[in-house]
């Protein structure tokens, strides 16, 4: 964790969270227990699934929640908050229960991925940071995974630091893209802090600094004989870049018993240039020299390059991944699902003329059904908290909107997706190592059907409600009055 990420971010919240909290306090509701769900409505880029990321940073944020004297003085200066409320904030200690899906888990619209249960003021105040943290890294991990899958096993390096929206976005974006399957990053601090392998050799400026391209390659090879990767498109890839790379390999590296590790193409027709470069390298006896491509790549360009027979062994992807340029908003939301009254949780629902914005009430749980024989994910199943799922018996699931669409499944394994992260404000979850998260993510993505992983018009993966939860929602829709 970078040192500056340990800073207190309690005040990184929307101002209305504080005004509402003050109102709750004035009406003596500060200890009323509420349940909030974080979920999202739309998969970026029209994809079949998204990936959940950012939990580690959310945990660190919640561990460090406290209002400093500087925070209190700022709020006092607004002249709208009572002194008793400011004193309440001064004594603020996080005491909520929090559940979350594991980082790296494929997630789908309308299922809760983070659930917070606790005093209303506390649960309300943390909304902004929950959304900020999870939305950003989930977006990055999702986009990275699309690009990784397009490369069909060829390594992807994250090259986006200079295009990221801030230095936090560069570091945490590198982390999230690594979870999504990237093999390395160009961001040095991400290697230092997270252990993501940092890669990079030279820029065009290195080549331009010397009197000739040959001299630039030669000098680099003398400094880094074990890690020589030459950028070959500063002047002309085929007329000078590849010939000079071959010459330096023969004159400097091979006499030392070393090999030219690779060349990188950063402009031009990569499909054409890589095929020609491959022929030239092979004819020079350098079949082990790898070709890397960069230059504003995304999943569609990579897919097309490979369809055109491009001889590229790895890719560096920058701005289109680190900003998710094609669809830059994840769109997670945080909605009230239940409020405790007289010791009983009362379901709450938000109704809207926009059907997609109607929420699912109740304190909930989420299960994923896997085929016991193939290990493939079949569907997700959202229940009222406390319901049991018997995976030794067949179960009939149905589309919560088109209820006539039903399917009976058997020989399945039900796995609860939500794990408890905080209990009464105390972290009870052992955060896994980043490499373990990445491996878990790869395995979970592999459990999805290929049809769900299509880039265009993917098969819809079903998220169904239990009978009880569907009835709760339907009853509220029928009986809640709008005044």
XYZ file of C-alpha atoms in Angstrom, residues 28-455:
428
model
C -32.288 10.947 16.953
C -31.964 8.358 14.195
C -28.167 8.061 14.348
C -28.324 4.555 15.849
C -31.090 3.241 13.587
C -29.736 0.200 11.721
C -29.890 0.374 7.937
C -28.814 -1.958 5.139
C -27.337 -0.630 1.902
C -26.447 -2.531 -1.275
C -23.843 -1.588 -3.811
C -24.609 -2.968 -7.263
C -24.287 -1.889 -10.883
C -26.758 -1.752 -13.747
C -24.791 -1.985 -16.992
C -21.742 -3.970 -18.089
C -19.119 -1.756 -19.763
C -18.604 -2.069 -23.530
C -21.721 -4.199 -23.894
C -19.832 -7.147 -22.420
C -21.184 -10.285 -20.827
C -19.683 -9.758 -17.371
C -17.644 -7.377 -15.248
C -14.901 -8.019 -12.699
C -14.983 -6.885 -9.074
C -11.888 -5.076 -7.817
C -10.880 -2.466 -5.237
C -11.765 -4.279 -2.015
C -8.295 -3.911 -0.477
C -8.407 -0.121 -0.824
C -11.956 -0.050 0.556
C -10.783 -2.007 3.604
C -7.925 0.433 4.197
C -10.315 3.364 3.915
C -12.763 1.891 6.429
C -9.978 1.062 8.862
C -8.872 4.700 8.914
C -12.231 6.415 9.259
C -12.113 9.310 11.693
C -12.916 13.003 11.654
C -9.892 15.129 12.473
C -10.013 18.451 14.263
C -9.367 20.081 10.901
C -12.444 18.315 9.512
C -14.565 19.482 12.442
C -13.397 23.071 12.064
C -14.206 23.015 8.364
C -17.724 21.743 9.047
C -18.196 24.294 11.837
C -17.306 27.048 9.373
C -20.334 26.136 7.223
C -22.681 27.403 10.003
C -25.329 24.753 9.322
C -24.282 21.925 11.650
C -25.121 21.773 15.346
C -22.393 21.512 17.941
C -23.794 18.212 19.300
C -23.556 16.764 15.780
C -19.973 17.981 15.410
C -19.170 16.378 18.756
C -20.759 13.154 17.464
C -18.441 13.273 14.460
C -15.439 13.991 16.661
C -16.183 10.750 18.564
C -17.040 8.851 15.379
C -15.952 5.200 15.309
C -16.892 2.859 12.463
C -19.020 -0.049 13.749
C -20.811 -1.426 10.671
C -20.912 -4.957 9.317
C -19.702 -5.228 5.713
C -19.937 -8.085 3.240
C -18.357 -8.176 -0.185
C -17.653 -10.485 -3.080
C -13.990 -11.433 -3.429
C -11.757 -9.359 -5.655
C -11.461 -10.891 -9.086
C -14.990 -12.330 -9.069
C -17.050 -11.986 -12.270
C -20.124 -9.916 -11.388
C -23.401 -9.119 -13.103
C -25.980 -6.323 -13.061
C -28.379 -5.835 -10.145
C -26.773 -8.296 -7.726
C -25.293 -6.787 -4.532
C -21.501 -6.873 -4.572
C -21.023 -4.940 -1.313
C -23.544 -4.897 1.555
C -23.260 -2.550 4.529
C -25.336 -3.011 7.673
C -25.029 -0.603 10.575
C -26.018 2.758 12.068
C -27.558 4.900 9.342
C -25.129 7.813 9.641
C -22.104 5.537 9.286
C -23.575 3.567 6.407
C -24.560 6.813 4.681
C -21.230 8.609 5.052
C -19.190 5.886 3.355
C -21.292 5.739 0.179
C -19.088 7.980 -1.941
C -15.844 6.165 -1.218
C -17.377 2.731 -1.680
C -18.568 3.754 -5.124
C -15.405 5.635 -6.042
C -13.125 2.789 -5.024
C -15.062 -0.144 -6.445
C -16.284 1.603 -9.599
C -12.791 2.662 -10.675
C -10.920 -0.570 -10.152
C -13.790 -2.764 -11.371
C -13.870 -0.741 -14.588
C -10.104 -1.125 -15.066
C -10.086 -4.855 -14.304
C -13.016 -5.458 -16.646
C -11.415 -3.574 -19.544
C -8.062 -5.250 -18.972
C -9.626 -8.689 -19.058
C -11.253 -7.971 -22.411
C -7.876 -6.944 -23.818
C -6.117 -9.949 -22.274
C -8.660 -12.324 -23.782
C -8.285 -10.673 -27.193
C -4.547 -11.402 -27.095
C -5.197 -15.162 -26.888
C -2.468 -15.944 -24.380
C 0.055 -13.321 -25.462
C 1.212 -11.171 -22.528
C -0.291 -7.714 -22.106
C 1.721 -4.945 -20.440
C -0.097 -1.977 -18.932
C 1.437 1.183 -20.426
C -1.078 3.785 -19.283
C 0.435 5.785 -16.409
C 0.918 8.992 -18.389
C -2.649 8.855 -19.680
C -4.328 8.035 -16.354
C -6.626 10.634 -14.821
C -4.396 11.109 -11.752
C -1.444 9.548 -9.984
C -3.838 7.505 -7.809
C -5.550 6.298 -10.979
C -2.186 5.301 -12.442
C -1.191 3.218 -9.423
C -4.574 1.679 -8.671
C -5.292 1.268 -12.365
C -2.125 -0.800 -12.700
C -3.248 -2.890 -9.733
C -6.700 -3.482 -11.209
C -5.399 -4.330 -14.690
C -3.064 -6.868 -13.123
C -6.061 -8.501 -11.442
C -7.749 -8.512 -14.849
C -4.861 -10.497 -16.325
C -2.143 -8.084 -17.445
C 1.310 -9.581 -17.044
C 3.231 -6.406 -16.193
C 3.135 -2.621 -15.953
C 5.257 0.325 -17.014
C 4.468 2.014 -13.673
C 7.507 1.646 -11.406
C 5.695 2.534 -8.190
C 3.134 -0.196 -8.871
C 6.010 -2.692 -8.859
C 7.467 -1.256 -5.670
C 4.163 -1.176 -3.790
C 2.187 -4.079 -5.245
C 4.827 -6.380 -6.719
C 3.487 -6.070 -10.271
C 6.455 -6.723 -12.607
C 7.624 -3.430 -14.096
C 8.885 -3.478 -17.687
C 10.347 -0.930 -20.055
C 13.572 -0.312 -21.935
C 13.814 2.771 -24.146
C 11.804 5.615 -25.654
C 12.271 7.349 -28.994
C 14.223 10.048 -27.174
C 16.984 7.519 -26.388
C 17.358 6.709 -30.056
C 17.340 10.400 -31.003
C 19.990 11.292 -28.430
C 22.723 9.522 -30.385
C 24.197 10.294 -33.772
C 22.653 7.186 -35.290
C 20.097 4.513 -34.536
C 22.868 1.928 -34.661
C 24.829 3.781 -31.983
C 21.732 4.084 -29.791
C 21.061 0.350 -29.960
C 24.738 -0.498 -29.451
C 25.086 1.698 -26.355
C 21.919 0.278 -24.856
C 23.089 -3.283 -25.471
C 26.392 -2.545 -23.748
C 24.554 -1.330 -20.628
C 21.824 -4.007 -20.658
C 23.181 -7.080 -22.459
C 20.706 -9.376 -20.709
C 17.660 -7.227 -21.353
C 18.024 -5.640 -24.769
C 14.712 -4.706 -26.345
C 15.072 -2.095 -29.083
C 12.404 0.377 -30.206
C 12.681 0.038 -33.964
C 10.217 2.588 -35.401
C 11.972 5.911 -34.675
C 13.011 6.246 -38.311
C 12.054 3.277 -40.487
C 11.179 -0.152 -39.124
C 12.250 -2.266 -42.085
C 15.009 -0.154 -43.670
C 16.895 0.741 -40.517
C 15.218 -0.456 -37.298
C 15.362 -4.200 -37.847
C 18.732 -4.164 -39.703
C 20.359 -2.137 -36.923
C 18.875 -4.390 -34.259
C 20.284 -7.450 -36.052
C 23.686 -5.789 -36.509
C 23.986 -4.890 -32.817
C 22.906 -8.382 -31.822
C 25.629 -9.877 -33.993
C 28.347 -7.420 -33.016
C 27.665 -6.828 -29.323
C 25.381 -9.455 -27.824
C 26.251 -12.753 -29.512
C 30.011 -12.392 -28.870
C 29.127 -12.173 -25.152
C 26.956 -15.264 -25.369
C 23.829 -13.095 -25.139
C 20.737 -12.900 -27.305
C 18.604 -10.035 -28.527
C 15.568 -10.256 -26.279
C 13.099 -8.340 -28.410
C 12.077 -5.425 -30.595
C 9.102 -3.098 -30.196
C 6.994 -1.481 -32.904
C 5.085 1.609 -31.766
C 3.645 2.970 -35.016
C 2.665 2.120 -38.561
C 0.855 -0.899 -39.937
C 1.698 -3.341 -37.174
C 0.312 -6.387 -38.979
C 2.436 -5.746 -42.085
C 5.555 -4.552 -40.252
C 5.561 -7.388 -37.727
C 5.312 -10.042 -40.454
C 8.185 -8.498 -42.408
C 10.251 -8.016 -39.252
C 9.670 -11.632 -38.270
C 10.990 -12.856 -41.601
C 14.086 -10.677 -41.320
C 14.822 -11.777 -37.753
C 14.289 -15.429 -38.588
C 16.588 -15.224 -41.607
C 19.233 -13.726 -39.308
C 18.934 -16.728 -36.979
C 17.040 -14.805 -34.317
C 13.854 -16.827 -34.074
C 13.893 -16.358 -30.303
C 13.750 -12.557 -30.608
C 10.252 -11.501 -29.574
C 8.233 -8.767 -31.250
C 6.197 -6.417 -29.080
C 3.582 -3.975 -30.372
C 2.150 -0.834 -28.783
C 0.420 2.366 -30.035
C -3.191 3.065 -28.937
C -4.259 -0.565 -28.945
C -7.497 -2.019 -27.618
C -9.205 -5.410 -27.683
C -10.656 -4.916 -31.170
C -7.406 -3.778 -32.757
C -5.523 -6.657 -31.126
C -8.120 -9.145 -32.311
C -7.952 -7.792 -35.845
C -4.148 -7.810 -35.872
C -4.125 -11.480 -34.939
C -6.792 -12.268 -37.527
C -4.508 -10.621 -40.096
C -1.626 -12.853 -39.084
C 0.418 -10.243 -37.198
C 3.603 -11.755 -35.812
C 3.358 -10.141 -32.394
C 4.380 -11.958 -29.230
C 3.164 -9.387 -26.689
C 1.344 -6.081 -26.521
C 1.685 -2.849 -24.579
C -1.653 -1.123 -24.016
C -1.989 2.359 -22.574
C -4.711 4.984 -22.743
C -7.512 2.773 -24.040
C -7.131 0.519 -21.014
C -6.139 2.848 -18.168
C -9.078 5.167 -18.968
C -11.412 2.525 -20.407
C -11.769 5.090 -23.159
C -14.553 3.268 -25.013
C -16.851 3.170 -21.946
C -15.311 5.143 -19.092
C -18.039 4.923 -16.416
C -18.758 1.779 -14.420
C -21.999 3.098 -12.927
C -22.186 1.281 -9.598
C -24.839 2.624 -7.209
C -25.496 2.379 -3.465
C -29.116 2.018 -2.390
C -31.029 1.540 0.852
C -32.474 -1.982 1.066
C -33.826 -2.264 4.621
C -34.200 -0.364 7.906
C -34.488 -1.863 11.357
C -37.616 -1.017 13.365
C -38.356 -2.536 16.756
C -35.645 -5.096 16.172
C -37.007 -6.202 12.786
C -35.537 -5.326 9.394
C -38.196 -3.652 7.249
C -37.586 -3.958 3.480
C -37.232 -0.701 1.544
C -37.623 -0.165 -2.189
C -36.952 2.703 -4.595
C -39.581 2.954 -7.308
C -39.002 4.794 -10.559
C -40.728 5.266 -13.893
C -37.388 4.074 -15.278
C -37.758 0.345 -14.714
C -33.998 -0.217 -14.520
C -33.845 2.070 -11.473
C -36.312 0.083 -9.348
C -34.321 -1.548 -6.560
C -34.546 -4.964 -4.933
C -35.418 -4.710 -1.226
C -34.317 -6.750 1.809
C -31.093 -7.781 3.492
C -29.791 -10.252 0.916
C -27.317 -12.943 0.003
C -25.948 -14.032 -3.371
C -25.139 -17.545 -4.542
C -23.500 -18.792 -7.706
C -24.536 -22.169 -9.090
C -21.820 -24.289 -10.718
C -22.287 -27.475 -12.714
C -20.724 -30.251 -10.614
C -19.404 -32.100 -13.672
C -18.004 -29.266 -15.787
C -17.389 -26.596 -13.139
C -19.105 -24.039 -15.390
C -21.142 -21.250 -13.797
C -24.859 -21.691 -14.496
C -26.560 -18.681 -12.879
C -26.519 -16.405 -9.843
C -29.281 -16.591 -7.268
C -30.168 -13.719 -4.933
C -31.993 -14.601 -1.707
C -33.276 -12.989 1.446
C -30.541 -13.243 4.077
C -31.134 -16.401 6.113
C -32.643 -18.453 3.294
C -30.898 -21.752 2.711
C -30.073 -23.180 -0.697
C -30.113 -26.973 -0.864
C -27.802 -27.946 -3.706
C -28.491 -31.647 -3.200
C -31.941 -31.199 -4.749
C -33.089 -29.808 -8.108
C -34.113 -26.155 -8.040
C -36.258 -24.129 -10.414
C -35.050 -20.638 -11.190
C -36.892 -17.996 -13.192
C -36.306 -14.644 -14.827
C -37.481 -12.009 -12.305
C -39.013 -9.891 -15.109
C -40.089 -12.474 -17.695
C -41.284 -14.896 -15.024
C -42.469 -17.473 -17.552
C -38.847 -18.140 -18.421
C -38.023 -20.959 -16.024
C -35.326 -23.562 -15.779
C -34.877 -26.503 -13.432
C -31.266 -27.290 -12.662
C -29.750 -30.243 -10.868
C -26.322 -31.674 -10.118
C -25.091 -28.234 -9.175
C -22.961 -26.721 -6.421
C -24.112 -23.525 -4.710
C -21.403 -21.166 -3.507
C -22.113 -18.048 -1.464
C -20.356 -15.130 -3.158
C -20.416 -12.692 -0.228
C -17.807 -12.925 2.524
C -17.890 -10.884 5.713
C -15.204 -8.236 5.701
C -16.091 -6.169 8.789
C -17.950 -7.203 11.917
C -19.079 -4.312 14.108
C -16.349 -2.161 12.596
C -13.546 -4.700 13.032
C -11.915 -6.166 9.931
C -12.385 -9.949 10.005
C -11.202 -10.717 6.475
C -7.662 -11.737 5.582
C -6.833 -9.835 2.423
C -5.238 -12.197 -0.116
C -2.002 -11.439 -1.928
C -2.401 -9.684 -5.272
C -1.001 -12.654 -7.170
C -3.588 -14.918 -5.540
C -6.377 -12.517 -6.511
C -5.138 -12.530 -10.099
C -5.050 -16.343 -10.214
C -8.511 -16.567 -8.635
C -9.830 -14.122 -11.223
C -8.434 -16.154 -14.109
C -10.020 -19.334 -12.742
C -13.390 -17.654 -12.232
C -13.427 -16.155 -15.720
C -12.554 -19.591 -17.074
C -15.670 -20.961 -15.354
C -17.890 -18.789 -17.561
C -19.246 -20.146 -20.811
C -17.491 -18.858 -23.925
C -20.815 -17.460 -25.088
C -20.853 -15.125 -22.063
C -17.331 -13.946 -22.945
C -18.133 -12.806 -26.497
C -17.264 -9.171 -27.228
